[in-house]
């Protein structure tokens, strides 16, 4: 029985013990493994959460990368502030093996290591999606997907509905859905989980959570980074596939879903799926009205000049690094409430938040106060950085004389509400896999429903030759994104630094 997924995961409040495990990582020399996976496991190790006999088996393709891997991992863990002692202990858990996804013979060494191991087996495919199926076939051929093994698939699953279905079908022939964990690391973020707690452990907000009280919702996932070391991947993918198809839509789903009847993996996922299915399609012909593509040009971030996307890439490209969308959820709860979504690289700040703008009061009794001074309530759910929530509301300015109202903010930050460290999403998710809890992972039908919604947008961009508008790095995206929301008489609430 999986344990409860929404308690804070820190040493102090650690849930049931993590069972002994063998974690196999394919793509072990990649950016994700180095930046996220090893640090996440090493921090858990540092906190004493990992059983001593647990092992990490790093699978890499190229011998020259393998040689350098231990040094790279150590350097990364040092940057993360882990002690030499923790790093040394963690490194002793790691075995590095060479394997070629297309060569069954190269899986023999892995098979020998895992043979008769009594540990929970978790196999993480942190590779390009076109390697998922060949790797799984080779694993299956060696019997490595048997015996309760769990398979973790990193996003993106495919590049459209057809390729996602192909991967899902092929994987399903080798391992059941109940042991397949499709990761969307946004679901592992504390604040994202807290969205469910905010909604379903408090009566206050849920009663207002509909078109009755909410005017519109904005979801912004803004990054300041550019291409980083992922040019090859990113240029083939772009912001819509990289961020919207998964992270942004998952946020929308958790925000807009009906209450699941219990906190159990399929109950939560069923409700998210219903939202995806209720999303009004943006048909090919609607793309110029309901979507904006952007690509950053040279600009400045934190006082530093940064190059434009094509310069960073080394050649001209029409890949979008920014996307803004206006969408609607066609059901009783959300009829008539637009959801404005935007995400981009090289924006003004690194900040992700959901802004809920409530309707204005139906009748103002403050007739001697200018109407525009009565700002509608606004709830800001801040996912990162400085996770927390803020409720903007009207207050009276103290004093006698003419009544004066001002907007003020109730501000709850998690770092002040709790005196322990917020774990990184991967720390949470990797131990959830080992514990066998699928609640925070995407089911195949969710991934496919998300692609089914995204595909016509991509087709529309192609058919109508919609090319990205340029925006200077360090801005909030192209001016057309402002037009997208202002056309409805509303405006973006840009995140503030804090
Ligand atoms: C990844 C995307 O899934 O999420 C990256 O592929 C993006 O392009 C990253 O930078 C953002 O994650 P976070 O946790 O830094 O917001």
GROMACS .gro file of C-alpha atoms in nm, residues 75-254:
model
  180
   75UNK     CA    1   3.222   1.802  -0.897
   76UNK     CA    2   2.847   1.844  -0.922
   77UNK     CA    3   2.783   1.715  -0.571
   78UNK     CA    4   3.052   1.944  -0.435
   79UNK     CA    5   2.881   2.240  -0.603
   80UNK     CA    6   2.560   2.129  -0.433
   81UNK     CA    7   2.733   2.176  -0.100
   82UNK     CA    8   2.749   1.809   0.002
   83UNK     CA    9   3.034   1.708   0.231
   84UNK     CA   10   3.335   1.506   0.113
   85UNK     CA   11   3.222   1.223   0.342
   86UNK     CA   12   2.871   1.210   0.195
   87UNK     CA   13   3.009   1.229  -0.158
   88UNK     CA   14   3.253   0.945  -0.093
   89UNK     CA   15   2.977   0.727   0.057
   90UNK     CA   16   2.744   0.807  -0.232
   91UNK     CA   17   3.010   0.734  -0.494
   92UNK     CA   18   3.061   0.388  -0.345
   93UNK     CA   19   2.702   0.307  -0.439
   94UNK     CA   20   2.763   0.379  -0.808
   95UNK     CA   21   2.867   0.123  -1.069
   96UNK     CA   22   2.921   0.253  -1.420
   97UNK     CA   23   2.851   0.026  -1.715
   98UNK     CA   24   2.874   0.074  -2.087
   99UNK     CA   25   2.578  -0.030  -2.301
  100UNK     CA   26   2.450   0.041  -2.646
  101UNK     CA   27   2.072   0.075  -2.658
  102UNK     CA   28   2.067  -0.117  -2.986
  103UNK     CA   29   2.297  -0.401  -2.885
  104UNK     CA   30   2.136  -0.673  -2.670
  105UNK     CA   31   2.476  -0.824  -2.589
  106UNK     CA   32   2.583  -0.506  -2.414
  107UNK     CA   33   2.312  -0.559  -2.148
  108UNK     CA   34   2.479  -0.876  -2.018
  109UNK     CA   35   2.686  -0.697  -1.754
  110UNK     CA   36   2.377  -0.520  -1.620
  111UNK     CA   37   2.193  -0.848  -1.612
  112UNK     CA   38   2.476  -1.008  -1.415
  113UNK     CA   39   2.469  -0.730  -1.155
  114UNK     CA   40   2.093  -0.741  -1.113
  115UNK     CA   41   2.063  -1.115  -1.126
  116UNK     CA   42   1.898  -1.247  -0.809
  117UNK     CA   43   1.915  -0.907  -0.641
  118UNK     CA   44   1.634  -0.897  -0.384
  119UNK     CA   45   1.616  -0.517  -0.407
  120UNK     CA   46   1.338  -0.307  -0.560
  121UNK     CA   47   1.448  -0.243  -0.916
  122UNK     CA   48   1.386   0.099  -1.070
  123UNK     CA   49   1.507   0.166  -1.423
  124UNK     CA   50   1.520   0.529  -1.529
  125UNK     CA   51   1.531   0.608  -1.902
  126UNK     CA   52   1.676   0.957  -1.906
  127UNK     CA   53   1.745   0.938  -2.278
  128UNK     CA   54   1.589   1.064  -2.600
  129UNK     CA   55   1.244   0.905  -2.643
  130UNK     CA   56   1.348   0.718  -2.959
  131UNK     CA   57   1.572   0.502  -2.739
  132UNK     CA   58   1.295   0.403  -2.497
  133UNK     CA   59   1.168   0.111  -2.699
  134UNK     CA   60   1.506  -0.040  -2.801
  135UNK     CA   61   1.627  -0.016  -2.440
  136UNK     CA   62   1.308  -0.175  -2.308
  137UNK     CA   63   1.329  -0.459  -2.559
  138UNK     CA   64   1.683  -0.537  -2.449
  139UNK     CA   65   1.588  -0.515  -2.084
  140UNK     CA   66   1.298  -0.750  -2.143
  141UNK     CA   67   1.515  -0.992  -2.336
  142UNK     CA   68   1.735  -1.025  -2.027
  143UNK     CA   69   1.431  -1.057  -1.801
  144UNK     CA   70   1.515  -0.727  -1.634
  145UNK     CA   71   1.162  -0.591  -1.653
  146UNK     CA   72   1.026  -0.887  -1.457
  147UNK     CA   73   1.001  -0.936  -1.085
  148UNK     CA   74   0.822  -0.614  -1.004
  149UNK     CA   75   1.076  -0.389  -1.184
  150UNK     CA   76   0.960  -0.030  -1.227
  151UNK     CA   77   1.029   0.170  -1.540
  152UNK     CA   78   1.069   0.548  -1.526
  153UNK     CA   79   1.024   0.739  -1.852
  154UNK     CA   80   1.152   1.094  -1.873
  155UNK     CA   81   0.957   1.346  -2.075
  156UNK     CA   82   0.902   1.410  -2.360
  157UNK     CA   83   0.718   1.089  -2.441
  158UNK     CA   84   0.732   1.119  -2.821
  159UNK     CA   85   0.697   1.437  -3.022
  160UNK     CA   86   0.326   1.410  -3.104
  161UNK     CA   87   0.030   1.186  -3.035
  162UNK     CA   88   0.127   0.924  -3.293
  163UNK     CA   89   0.483   0.881  -3.166
  164UNK     CA   90   0.368   0.887  -2.802
  165UNK     CA   91   0.118   0.610  -2.878
  166UNK     CA   92   0.383   0.408  -3.055
  167UNK     CA   93   0.614   0.431  -2.754
  168UNK     CA   94   0.334   0.362  -2.507
  169UNK     CA   95   0.209   0.062  -2.706
  170UNK     CA   96   0.556  -0.088  -2.739
  171UNK     CA   97   0.635  -0.030  -2.370
  172UNK     CA   98   0.298  -0.173  -2.266
  173UNK     CA   99   0.381  -0.499  -2.439
  174UNK     CA  100   0.686  -0.533  -2.213
  175UNK     CA  101   0.580  -0.393  -1.876
  176UNK     CA  102   0.236  -0.314  -1.730
  177UNK     CA  103   0.110   0.040  -1.677
  178UNK     CA  104   0.105  -0.023  -1.301
  179UNK     CA  105   0.485  -0.039  -1.308
  180UNK     CA  106   0.541   0.243  -1.561
  181UNK     CA  107   0.626   0.583  -1.412
  182UNK     CA  108   0.612   0.876  -1.657
  183UNK     CA  109   0.787   1.158  -1.487
  184UNK     CA  110   0.684   1.522  -1.496
  185UNK     CA  111   0.908   1.677  -1.237
  186UNK     CA  112   0.668   1.969  -1.185
  187UNK     CA  113   0.441   1.726  -1.002
  188UNK     CA  114   0.723   1.666  -0.754
  189UNK     CA  115   0.749   2.033  -0.663
  190UNK     CA  116   0.622   2.102  -0.314
  191UNK     CA  117   0.402   2.393  -0.415
  192UNK     CA  118   0.242   2.196  -0.693
  193UNK     CA  119   0.141   1.928  -0.446
  194UNK     CA  120   0.033   2.199  -0.211
  195UNK     CA  121  -0.216   2.312  -0.470
  196UNK     CA  122  -0.418   2.002  -0.387
  197UNK     CA  123  -0.382   2.068  -0.016
  198UNK     CA  124  -0.484   2.431  -0.058
  199UNK     CA  125  -0.792   2.331  -0.254
  200UNK     CA  126  -0.905   2.019  -0.074
  201UNK     CA  127  -0.792   2.070   0.284
  202UNK     CA  128  -0.940   2.420   0.311
  203UNK     CA  129  -1.303   2.508   0.254
  204UNK     CA  130  -1.227   2.873   0.203
  205UNK     CA  131  -1.094   2.860  -0.151
  206UNK     CA  132  -1.274   2.561  -0.297
  207UNK     CA  133  -1.608   2.732  -0.265
  208UNK     CA  134  -1.484   3.014  -0.487
  209UNK     CA  135  -1.301   2.786  -0.729
  210UNK     CA  136  -1.526   2.828  -1.034
  211UNK     CA  137  -1.664   3.071  -1.288
  212UNK     CA  138  -1.897   3.200  -1.017
  213UNK     CA  139  -1.613   3.389  -0.846
  214UNK     CA  140  -1.311   3.362  -1.073
  215UNK     CA  141  -1.269   3.600  -1.367
  216UNK     CA  142  -0.966   3.435  -1.521
  217UNK     CA  143  -0.648   3.243  -1.443
  218UNK     CA  144  -0.291   3.306  -1.557
  219UNK     CA  145  -0.016   3.048  -1.548
  220UNK     CA  146   0.337   3.174  -1.605
  221UNK     CA  147   0.646   2.953  -1.612
  222UNK     CA  148   0.932   3.190  -1.679
  223UNK     CA  149   1.298   3.100  -1.708
  224UNK     CA  150   1.606   3.319  -1.745
  225UNK     CA  151   1.822   3.040  -1.887
  226UNK     CA  152   1.871   3.002  -2.260
  227UNK     CA  153   1.972   2.689  -2.443
  228UNK     CA  154   2.221   2.569  -2.181
  229UNK     CA  155   2.398   2.258  -2.308
  230UNK     CA  156   2.086   2.122  -2.478
  231UNK     CA  157   2.083   2.294  -2.816
  232UNK     CA  158   2.044   1.970  -3.012
  233UNK     CA  159   1.743   1.860  -2.809
  234UNK     CA  160   1.575   2.195  -2.768
  235UNK     CA  161   1.589   2.312  -3.126
  236UNK     CA  162   1.400   1.999  -3.235
  237UNK     CA  163   1.139   2.045  -2.967
  238UNK     CA  164   1.060   2.410  -2.879
  239UNK     CA  165   0.868   2.556  -2.588
  240UNK     CA  166   0.526   2.410  -2.669
  241UNK     CA  167   0.649   2.052  -2.660
  242UNK     CA  168   0.915   2.105  -2.396
  243UNK     CA  169   0.704   2.288  -2.137
  244UNK     CA  170   0.337   2.325  -2.229
  245UNK     CA  171   0.251   1.968  -2.330
  246UNK     CA  172   0.362   1.849  -1.988
  247UNK     CA  173   0.446   2.091  -1.705
  248UNK     CA  174   0.208   2.375  -1.787
  249UNK     CA  175  -0.086   2.148  -1.870
  250UNK     CA  176  -0.026   1.946  -1.555
  251UNK     CA  177  -0.045   2.267  -1.351
  252UNK     CA  178  -0.365   2.357  -1.528
  253UNK     CA  179  -0.507   2.010  -1.457
  254UNK     CA  180  -0.432   2.020  -1.086
   0.00000   0.00000   0.00000
